[in-house]
Tab-separated table of C-alpha atoms in Angstrom:
chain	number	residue	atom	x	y	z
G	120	UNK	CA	151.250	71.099	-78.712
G	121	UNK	CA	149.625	67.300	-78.424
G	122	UNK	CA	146.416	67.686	-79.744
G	123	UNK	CA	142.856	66.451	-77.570
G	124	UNK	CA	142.776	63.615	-80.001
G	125	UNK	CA	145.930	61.832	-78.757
G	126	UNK	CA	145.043	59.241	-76.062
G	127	UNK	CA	148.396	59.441	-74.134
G	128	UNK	CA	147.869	56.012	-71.375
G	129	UNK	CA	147.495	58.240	-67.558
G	130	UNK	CA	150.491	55.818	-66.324
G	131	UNK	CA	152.413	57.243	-69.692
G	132	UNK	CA	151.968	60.581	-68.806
G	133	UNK	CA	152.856	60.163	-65.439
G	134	UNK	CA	155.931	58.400	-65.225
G	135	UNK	CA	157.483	60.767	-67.839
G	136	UNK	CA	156.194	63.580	-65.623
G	137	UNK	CA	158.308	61.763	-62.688
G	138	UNK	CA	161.044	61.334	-64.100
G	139	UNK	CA	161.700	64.355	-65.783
G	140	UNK	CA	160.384	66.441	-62.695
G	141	UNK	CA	163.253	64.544	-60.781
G	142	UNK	CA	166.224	65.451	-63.111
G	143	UNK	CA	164.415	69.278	-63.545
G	144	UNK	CA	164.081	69.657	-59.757
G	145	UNK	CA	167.363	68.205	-58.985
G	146	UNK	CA	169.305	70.851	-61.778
G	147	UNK	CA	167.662	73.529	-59.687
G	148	UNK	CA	170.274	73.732	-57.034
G	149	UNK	CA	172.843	75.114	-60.053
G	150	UNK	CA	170.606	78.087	-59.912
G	151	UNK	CA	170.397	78.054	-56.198
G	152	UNK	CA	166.625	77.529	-56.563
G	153	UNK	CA	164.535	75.428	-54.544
G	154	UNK	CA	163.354	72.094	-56.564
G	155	UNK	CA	159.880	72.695	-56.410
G	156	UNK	CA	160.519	75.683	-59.074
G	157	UNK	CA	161.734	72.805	-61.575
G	158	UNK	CA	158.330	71.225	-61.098
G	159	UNK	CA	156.465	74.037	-61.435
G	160	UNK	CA	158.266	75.392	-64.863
G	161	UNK	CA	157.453	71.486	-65.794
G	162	UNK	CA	153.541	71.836	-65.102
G	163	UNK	CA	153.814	74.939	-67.311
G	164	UNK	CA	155.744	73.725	-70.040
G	165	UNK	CA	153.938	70.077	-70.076
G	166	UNK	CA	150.125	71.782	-69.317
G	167	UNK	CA	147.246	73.323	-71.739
G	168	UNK	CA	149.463	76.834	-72.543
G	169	UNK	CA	151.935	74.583	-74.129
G	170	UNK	CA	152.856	71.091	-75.113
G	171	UNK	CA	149.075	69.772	-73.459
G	172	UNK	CA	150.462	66.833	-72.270
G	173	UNK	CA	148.625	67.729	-68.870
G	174	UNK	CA	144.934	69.133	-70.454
G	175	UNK	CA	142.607	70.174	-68.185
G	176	UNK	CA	140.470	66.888	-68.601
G	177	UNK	CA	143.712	64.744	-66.978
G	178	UNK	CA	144.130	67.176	-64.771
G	179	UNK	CA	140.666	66.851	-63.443
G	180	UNK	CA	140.968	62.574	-63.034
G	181	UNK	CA	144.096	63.096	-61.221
G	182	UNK	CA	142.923	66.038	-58.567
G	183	UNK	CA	143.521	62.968	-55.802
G	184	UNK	CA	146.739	63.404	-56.168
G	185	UNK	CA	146.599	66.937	-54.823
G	186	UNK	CA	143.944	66.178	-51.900
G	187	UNK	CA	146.613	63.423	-50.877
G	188	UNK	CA	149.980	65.017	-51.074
G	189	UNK	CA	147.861	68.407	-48.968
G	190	UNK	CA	146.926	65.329	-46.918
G	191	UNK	CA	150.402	64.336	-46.043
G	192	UNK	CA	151.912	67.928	-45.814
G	193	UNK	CA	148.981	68.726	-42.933
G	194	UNK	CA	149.972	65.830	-41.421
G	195	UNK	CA	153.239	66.625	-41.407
G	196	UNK	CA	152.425	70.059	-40.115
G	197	UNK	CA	150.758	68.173	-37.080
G	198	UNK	CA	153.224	66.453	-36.366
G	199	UNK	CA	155.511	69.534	-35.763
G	200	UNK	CA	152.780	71.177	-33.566
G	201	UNK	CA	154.405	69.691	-30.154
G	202	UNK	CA	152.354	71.342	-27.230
G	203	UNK	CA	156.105	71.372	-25.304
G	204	UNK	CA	157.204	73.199	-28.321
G	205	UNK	CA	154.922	75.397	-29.375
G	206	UNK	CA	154.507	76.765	-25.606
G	207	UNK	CA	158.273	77.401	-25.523
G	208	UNK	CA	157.445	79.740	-29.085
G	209	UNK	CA	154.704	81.520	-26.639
G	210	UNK	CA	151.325	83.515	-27.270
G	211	UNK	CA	153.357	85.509	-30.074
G	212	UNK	CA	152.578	82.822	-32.965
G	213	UNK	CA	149.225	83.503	-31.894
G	214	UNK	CA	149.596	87.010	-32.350
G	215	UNK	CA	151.563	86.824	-35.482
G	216	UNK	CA	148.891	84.657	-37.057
G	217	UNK	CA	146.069	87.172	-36.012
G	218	UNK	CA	148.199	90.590	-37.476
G	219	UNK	CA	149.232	88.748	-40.764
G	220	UNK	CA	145.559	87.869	-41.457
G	221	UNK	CA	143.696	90.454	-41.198
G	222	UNK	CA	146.613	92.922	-42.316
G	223	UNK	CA	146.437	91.179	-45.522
G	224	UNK	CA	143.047	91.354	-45.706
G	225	UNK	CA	142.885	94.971	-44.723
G	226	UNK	CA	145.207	95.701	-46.750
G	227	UNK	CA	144.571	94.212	-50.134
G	228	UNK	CA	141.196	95.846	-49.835
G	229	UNK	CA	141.902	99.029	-49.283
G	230	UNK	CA	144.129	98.914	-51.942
G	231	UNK	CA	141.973	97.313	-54.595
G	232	UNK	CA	138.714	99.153	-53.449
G	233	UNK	CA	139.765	102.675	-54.700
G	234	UNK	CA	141.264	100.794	-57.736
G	235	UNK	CA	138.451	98.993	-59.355
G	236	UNK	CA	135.708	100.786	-57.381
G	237	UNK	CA	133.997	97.511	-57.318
G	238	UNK	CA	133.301	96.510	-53.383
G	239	UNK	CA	132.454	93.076	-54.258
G	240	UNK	CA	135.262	92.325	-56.292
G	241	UNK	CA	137.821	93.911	-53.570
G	242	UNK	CA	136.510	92.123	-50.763
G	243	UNK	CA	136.622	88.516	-52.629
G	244	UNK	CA	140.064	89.596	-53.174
G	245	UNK	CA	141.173	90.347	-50.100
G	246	UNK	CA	139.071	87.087	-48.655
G	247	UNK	CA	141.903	85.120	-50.619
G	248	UNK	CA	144.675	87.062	-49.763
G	249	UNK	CA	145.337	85.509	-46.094
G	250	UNK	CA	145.832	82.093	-47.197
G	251	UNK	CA	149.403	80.490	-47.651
G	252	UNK	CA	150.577	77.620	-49.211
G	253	UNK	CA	151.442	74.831	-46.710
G	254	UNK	CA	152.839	72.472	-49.331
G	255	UNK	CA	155.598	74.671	-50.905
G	256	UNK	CA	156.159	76.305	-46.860
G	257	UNK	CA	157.223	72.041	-46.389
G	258	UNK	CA	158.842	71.467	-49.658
G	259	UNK	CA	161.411	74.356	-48.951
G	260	UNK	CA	161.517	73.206	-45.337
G	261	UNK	CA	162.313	69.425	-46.142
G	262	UNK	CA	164.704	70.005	-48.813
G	263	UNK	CA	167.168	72.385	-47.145
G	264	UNK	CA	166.762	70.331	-43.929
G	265	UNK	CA	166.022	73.527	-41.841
G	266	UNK	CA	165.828	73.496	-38.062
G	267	UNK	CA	165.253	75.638	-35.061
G	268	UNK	CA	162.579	78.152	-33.563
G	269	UNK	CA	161.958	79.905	-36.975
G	270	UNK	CA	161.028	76.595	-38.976
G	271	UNK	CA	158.891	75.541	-35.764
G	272	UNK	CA	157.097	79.142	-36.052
G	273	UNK	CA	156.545	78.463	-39.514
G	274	UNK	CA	155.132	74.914	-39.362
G	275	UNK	CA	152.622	76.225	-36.963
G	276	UNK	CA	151.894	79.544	-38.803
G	277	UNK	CA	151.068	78.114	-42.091
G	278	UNK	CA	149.100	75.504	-40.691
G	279	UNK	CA	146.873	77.582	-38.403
G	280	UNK	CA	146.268	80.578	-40.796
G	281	UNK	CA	144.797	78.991	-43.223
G	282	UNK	CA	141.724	77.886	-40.566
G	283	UNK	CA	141.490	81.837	-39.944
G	284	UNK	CA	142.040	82.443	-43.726
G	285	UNK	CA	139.090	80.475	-44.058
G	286	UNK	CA	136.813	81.536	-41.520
G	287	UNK	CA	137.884	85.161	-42.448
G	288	UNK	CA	136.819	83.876	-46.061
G	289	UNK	CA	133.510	82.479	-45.096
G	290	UNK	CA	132.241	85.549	-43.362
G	291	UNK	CA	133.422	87.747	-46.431
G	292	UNK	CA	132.006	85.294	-49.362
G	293	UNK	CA	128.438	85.692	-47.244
G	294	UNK	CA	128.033	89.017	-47.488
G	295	UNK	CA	128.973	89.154	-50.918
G	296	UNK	CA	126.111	87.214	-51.716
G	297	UNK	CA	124.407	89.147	-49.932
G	298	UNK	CA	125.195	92.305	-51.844
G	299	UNK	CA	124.957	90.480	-55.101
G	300	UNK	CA	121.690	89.463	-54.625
G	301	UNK	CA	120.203	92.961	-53.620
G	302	UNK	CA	121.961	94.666	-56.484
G	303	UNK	CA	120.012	91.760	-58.621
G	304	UNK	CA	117.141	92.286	-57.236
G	305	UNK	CA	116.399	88.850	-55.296
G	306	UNK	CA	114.590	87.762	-52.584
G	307	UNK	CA	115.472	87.407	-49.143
G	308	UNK	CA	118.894	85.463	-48.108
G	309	UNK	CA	119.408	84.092	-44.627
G	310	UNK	CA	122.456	86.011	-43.628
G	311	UNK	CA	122.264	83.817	-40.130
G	312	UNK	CA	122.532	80.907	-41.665
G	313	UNK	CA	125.644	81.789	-44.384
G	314	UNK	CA	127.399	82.939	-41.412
G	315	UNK	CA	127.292	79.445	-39.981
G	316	UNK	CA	128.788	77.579	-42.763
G	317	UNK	CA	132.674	78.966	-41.929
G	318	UNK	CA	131.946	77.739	-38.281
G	319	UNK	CA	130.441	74.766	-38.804
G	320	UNK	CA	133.162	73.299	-41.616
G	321	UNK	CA	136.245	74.563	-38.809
G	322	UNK	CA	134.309	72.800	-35.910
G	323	UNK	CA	133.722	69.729	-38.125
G	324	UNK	CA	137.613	69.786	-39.731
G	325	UNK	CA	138.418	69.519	-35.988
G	326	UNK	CA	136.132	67.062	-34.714
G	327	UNK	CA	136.614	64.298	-37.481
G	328	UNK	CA	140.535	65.223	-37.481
G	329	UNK	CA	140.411	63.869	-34.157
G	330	UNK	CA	138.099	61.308	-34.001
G	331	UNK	CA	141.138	59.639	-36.996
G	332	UNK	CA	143.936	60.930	-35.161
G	333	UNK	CA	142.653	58.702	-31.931
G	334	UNK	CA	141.265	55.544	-34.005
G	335	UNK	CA	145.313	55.993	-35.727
G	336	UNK	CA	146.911	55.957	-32.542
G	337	UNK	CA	144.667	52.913	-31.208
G	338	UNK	CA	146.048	51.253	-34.185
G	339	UNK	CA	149.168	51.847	-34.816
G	340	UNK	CA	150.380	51.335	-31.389
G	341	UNK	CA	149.929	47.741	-31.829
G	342	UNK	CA	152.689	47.588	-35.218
G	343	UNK	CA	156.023	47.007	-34.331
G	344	UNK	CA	157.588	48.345	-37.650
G	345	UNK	CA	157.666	51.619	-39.706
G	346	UNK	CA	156.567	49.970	-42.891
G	347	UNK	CA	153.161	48.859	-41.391
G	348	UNK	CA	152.657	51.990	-39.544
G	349	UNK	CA	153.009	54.085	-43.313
G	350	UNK	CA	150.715	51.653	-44.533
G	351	UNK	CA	148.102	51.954	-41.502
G	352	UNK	CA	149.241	56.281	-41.736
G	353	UNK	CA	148.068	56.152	-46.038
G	354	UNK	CA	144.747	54.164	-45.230
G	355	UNK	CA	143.879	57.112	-42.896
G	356	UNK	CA	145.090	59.854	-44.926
G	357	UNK	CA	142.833	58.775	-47.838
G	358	UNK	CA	139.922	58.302	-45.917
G	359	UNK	CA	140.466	61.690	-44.432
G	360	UNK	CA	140.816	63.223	-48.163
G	361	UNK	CA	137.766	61.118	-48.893
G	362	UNK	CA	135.644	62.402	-46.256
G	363	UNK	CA	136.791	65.973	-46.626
G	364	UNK	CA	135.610	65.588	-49.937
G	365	UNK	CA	132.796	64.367	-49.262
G	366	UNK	CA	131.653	66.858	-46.610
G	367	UNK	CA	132.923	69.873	-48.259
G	368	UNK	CA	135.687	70.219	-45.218
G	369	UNK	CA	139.174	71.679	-45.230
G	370	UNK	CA	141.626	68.721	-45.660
G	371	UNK	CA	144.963	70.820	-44.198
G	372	UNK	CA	142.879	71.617	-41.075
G	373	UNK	CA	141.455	68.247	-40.406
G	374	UNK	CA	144.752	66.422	-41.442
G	375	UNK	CA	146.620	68.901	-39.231
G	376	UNK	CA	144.405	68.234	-36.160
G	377	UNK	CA	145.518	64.162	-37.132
G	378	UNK	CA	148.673	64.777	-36.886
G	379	UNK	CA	148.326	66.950	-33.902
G	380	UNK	CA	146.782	64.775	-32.156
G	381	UNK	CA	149.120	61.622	-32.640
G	382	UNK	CA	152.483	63.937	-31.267
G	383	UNK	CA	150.405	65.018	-28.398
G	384	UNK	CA	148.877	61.838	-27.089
G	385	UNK	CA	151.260	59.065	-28.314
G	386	UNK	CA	154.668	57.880	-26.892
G	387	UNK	CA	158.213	58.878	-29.011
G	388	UNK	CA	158.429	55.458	-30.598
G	389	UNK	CA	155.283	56.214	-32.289
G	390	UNK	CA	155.658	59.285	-33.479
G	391	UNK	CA	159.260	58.571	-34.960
G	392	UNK	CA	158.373	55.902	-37.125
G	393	UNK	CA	156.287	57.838	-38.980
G	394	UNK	CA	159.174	60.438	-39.306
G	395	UNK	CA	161.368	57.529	-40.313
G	396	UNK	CA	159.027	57.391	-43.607
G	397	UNK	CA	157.919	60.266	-43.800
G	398	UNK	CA	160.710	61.705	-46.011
G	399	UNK	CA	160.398	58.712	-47.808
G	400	UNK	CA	157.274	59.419	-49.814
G	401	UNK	CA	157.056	63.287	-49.822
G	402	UNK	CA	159.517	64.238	-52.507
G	403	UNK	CA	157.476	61.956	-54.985
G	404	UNK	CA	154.071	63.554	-53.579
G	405	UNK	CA	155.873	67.443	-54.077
G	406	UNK	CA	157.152	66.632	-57.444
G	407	UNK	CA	153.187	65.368	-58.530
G	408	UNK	CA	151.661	68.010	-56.877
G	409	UNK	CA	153.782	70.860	-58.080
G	410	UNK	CA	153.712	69.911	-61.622
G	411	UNK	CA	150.130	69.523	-61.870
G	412	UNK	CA	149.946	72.965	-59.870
G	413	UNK	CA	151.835	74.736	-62.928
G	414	UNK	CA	149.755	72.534	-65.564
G	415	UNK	CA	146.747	74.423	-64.003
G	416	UNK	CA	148.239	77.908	-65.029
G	417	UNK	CA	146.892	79.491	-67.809
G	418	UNK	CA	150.024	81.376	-69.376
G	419	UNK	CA	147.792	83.547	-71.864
G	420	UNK	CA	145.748	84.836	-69.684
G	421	UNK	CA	148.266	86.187	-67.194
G	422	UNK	CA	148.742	89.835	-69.124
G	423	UNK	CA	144.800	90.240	-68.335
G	424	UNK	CA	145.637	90.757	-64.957
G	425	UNK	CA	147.682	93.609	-65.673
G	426	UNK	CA	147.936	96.250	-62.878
G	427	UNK	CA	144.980	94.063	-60.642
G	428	UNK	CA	147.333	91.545	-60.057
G	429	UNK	CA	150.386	93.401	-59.310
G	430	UNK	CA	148.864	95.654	-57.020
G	431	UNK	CA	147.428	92.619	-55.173
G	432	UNK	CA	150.675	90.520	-54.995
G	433	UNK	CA	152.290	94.312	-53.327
G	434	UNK	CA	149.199	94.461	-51.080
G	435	UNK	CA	149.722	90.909	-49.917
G	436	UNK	CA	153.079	91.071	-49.474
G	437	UNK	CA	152.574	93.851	-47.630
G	438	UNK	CA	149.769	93.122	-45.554
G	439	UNK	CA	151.685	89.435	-44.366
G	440	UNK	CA	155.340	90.650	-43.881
G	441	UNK	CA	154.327	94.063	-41.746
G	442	UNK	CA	151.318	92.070	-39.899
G	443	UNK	CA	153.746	89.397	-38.965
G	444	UNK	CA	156.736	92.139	-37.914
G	445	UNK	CA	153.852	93.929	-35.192
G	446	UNK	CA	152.136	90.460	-34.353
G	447	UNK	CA	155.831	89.882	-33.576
G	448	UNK	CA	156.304	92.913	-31.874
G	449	UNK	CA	153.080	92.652	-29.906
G	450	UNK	CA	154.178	89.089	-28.958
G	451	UNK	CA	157.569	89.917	-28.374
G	452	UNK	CA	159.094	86.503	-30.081
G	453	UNK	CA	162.543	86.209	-31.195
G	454	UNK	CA	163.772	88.941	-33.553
G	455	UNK	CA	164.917	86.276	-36.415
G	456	UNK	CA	160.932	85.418	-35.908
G	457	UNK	CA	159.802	88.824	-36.528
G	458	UNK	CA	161.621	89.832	-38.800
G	459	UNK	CA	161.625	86.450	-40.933
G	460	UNK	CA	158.926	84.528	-40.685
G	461	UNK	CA	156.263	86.939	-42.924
G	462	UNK	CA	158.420	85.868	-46.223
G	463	UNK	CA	158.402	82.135	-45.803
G	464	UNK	CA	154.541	82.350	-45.751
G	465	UNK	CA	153.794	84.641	-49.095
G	466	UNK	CA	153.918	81.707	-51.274
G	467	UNK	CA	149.750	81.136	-52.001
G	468	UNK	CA	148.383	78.192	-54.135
G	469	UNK	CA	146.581	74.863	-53.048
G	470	UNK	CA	144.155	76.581	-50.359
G	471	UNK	CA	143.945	79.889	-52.404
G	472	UNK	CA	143.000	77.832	-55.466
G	473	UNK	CA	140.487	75.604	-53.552
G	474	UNK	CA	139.007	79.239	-52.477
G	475	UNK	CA	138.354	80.176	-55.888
G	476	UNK	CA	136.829	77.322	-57.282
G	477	UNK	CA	134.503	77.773	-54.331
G	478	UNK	CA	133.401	81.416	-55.849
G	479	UNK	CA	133.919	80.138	-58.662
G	480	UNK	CA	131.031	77.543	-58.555
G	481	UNK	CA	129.131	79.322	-55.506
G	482	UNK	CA	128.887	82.478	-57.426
G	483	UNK	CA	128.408	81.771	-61.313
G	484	UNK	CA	124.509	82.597	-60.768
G	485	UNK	CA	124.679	85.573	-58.672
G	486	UNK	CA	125.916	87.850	-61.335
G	487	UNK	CA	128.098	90.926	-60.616
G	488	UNK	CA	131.981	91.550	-61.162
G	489	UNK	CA	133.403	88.224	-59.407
G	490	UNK	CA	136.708	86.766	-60.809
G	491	UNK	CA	136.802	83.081	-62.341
């Protein structure tokens, strides 16, 4: 282990973590594993639990990296979200979507509840358990070069559950403060109000997603090569992250709506010069973002979860493979799609992880059983 008093340069740190994340991720396919593993078992061995090349204070100066490369994969999401398309696919993604959510929800708490006998505790739980993981949903995507009406049904399933994930999330983290602060004894709490937040950050995520995707199209229908319109597309995609940031707003759902937009409104030229660069950049923004993902975990502390965590990885599992079977059903979509599509969407880590520094932070005061 590197101890805190080593200044390793950032630039150091990171090209090493480059270029041994390419040769790890590439060695992957021996095992028939997807590359994304090799950059995870990186973060791991290069983060806090082990060698500390990645400590938790570097990790912290270079959390842009994540807000950009969940930038580009919403984007990239967008992009895929076709209205042509996606009305071939039907109402059934919408059902799908709907069953997977609140099965996992439903599921993980009635699960947990009679576990730990602790309703606050099972409910933040199961307010978590809806949300996917967009980036490694891509990464798997993009690598194996995967086509046809079960990668479209993906795209737009992990991109539009994670806006009910998080209004299902809002609604659920207000009443837990509500119960937290009658069990402490507090004053009054404007339930009215809490409920607003998860409606105003959606309608917001969508409003300013647009309001970029149109100024982007103004724009970049005036550049006559790829190269400029990546360079226009990366201005954009940090002032999106920026003002997500800034305004405490979902960066997959207003990225998404970006990218949305742009397929929807603009002619094919367009729209194929970004995919002409696209794959260009996103393998370097995977291999960062995955690496500092597995930096983040904290290998010690993993037996503490003990039975709590299994039980809530089998809950979720689940909760998302049988809700999106009888959304399918109730949809009646292809039978690849129903039978499929619920395990490409059980990986769960950028959103998740954004929702638990948010109860995290929101909650440290309240008191009760609430997990950090």
């Amino acid at each position: 282990m590197i101890p805190e008093t080593v200044n390793i340069p950032v630039l150091l740190t990171l090209g090493f973590v480059i270029v041994a994340g390419f040769y790890l991720g590439r060695n992957m396919k021996w095992i028939k594993m997807p590359a994304l593993i090799g950059y995870m078992i990186l973060g791991v061995l290069l983060g806090p639990s082990l060698f500390n090349l990645l400590p938790f204070a570097l990790q912290d100066k270079l959390e842009f990296i994540t807000n950009i490369a969940l930038s580009f994969v919403a984007i990239s999401i967008g992009l895929e979200m076709k209205y042509s398309a996606l009305k071939k696919l039907g109402a059934g993604i919408l059902w799908i979507i709907l069953f997977e959510c609140v099965g996992a929800f439903v599921i993980v708490f009635a699960v947990l509840y009679p576990l730990t006998g602790d309703l606050v505790l099972s409910l933040i739980f199961a307010s978590i358990a809806p949300a996917s993981a967009p980036a490694g949903t891509v990464a798997v995507i993009e690598e194996y070069k995967a086509k046809g009406s079960l990668t479209k049904a993906l795209y737009a399933v992990v991109g539009l559950d994670d806006g009910v994930g998080i209004i299902i999330f809002g609604f659920t983290a207000s009443i837990c403060r509500t119960l937290l602060v009658r069990e402490a004894g507090g004053g009054e709490i404007d339930v009215m109000m809490l409920l607003f937040e998860p409606f105003k950050e959606v309608v917001l995520s969508f409003l300013i997603g647009g309001a970029l995707g149109w100024l982007f199209s103004i724009m970049a229908r005036r550049l006559k090569t790829a190269g400029d319109v990546l360079i226009l597309l990366f201005g954009f995609m940090f002032m999106s992250a920026g003002l997500c940031e800034w305004l405490g707003l979902s960066v997959i759902l207003t990225n998404m709506v970006v990218g949305a937009i742009v397929v929807n409104t603009q002619p094919h030229s367009l729209v194929s010069k970004i995919y002409d660069r696209l794959p260009m950049i996103m393998p370097l923004l995977f291999l960062l973002f995955f690496t500092l993902g597995g930096a983040n975990l904290q290998v010690r502390q993993l037996p503490a979860l003990g039975v709590l965590g299994i039980v809530y990885l089998l809950a979720r599992s689940a909760g998302l493979i049988g809700g999106a079977y009888f959304g399918g059903m109730a949809g009646k979509v292809e039978e690849k799609i129903k039978k499929y599509l619920g395990l490409g969407i059980l990986a769960q880590a950028g959103v998740a992880i954004g929702l638990s520094l948010v109860i995290k932070n929101d909650f440290a005061n309240l008191g009760g059983m609430v997990p950090g």
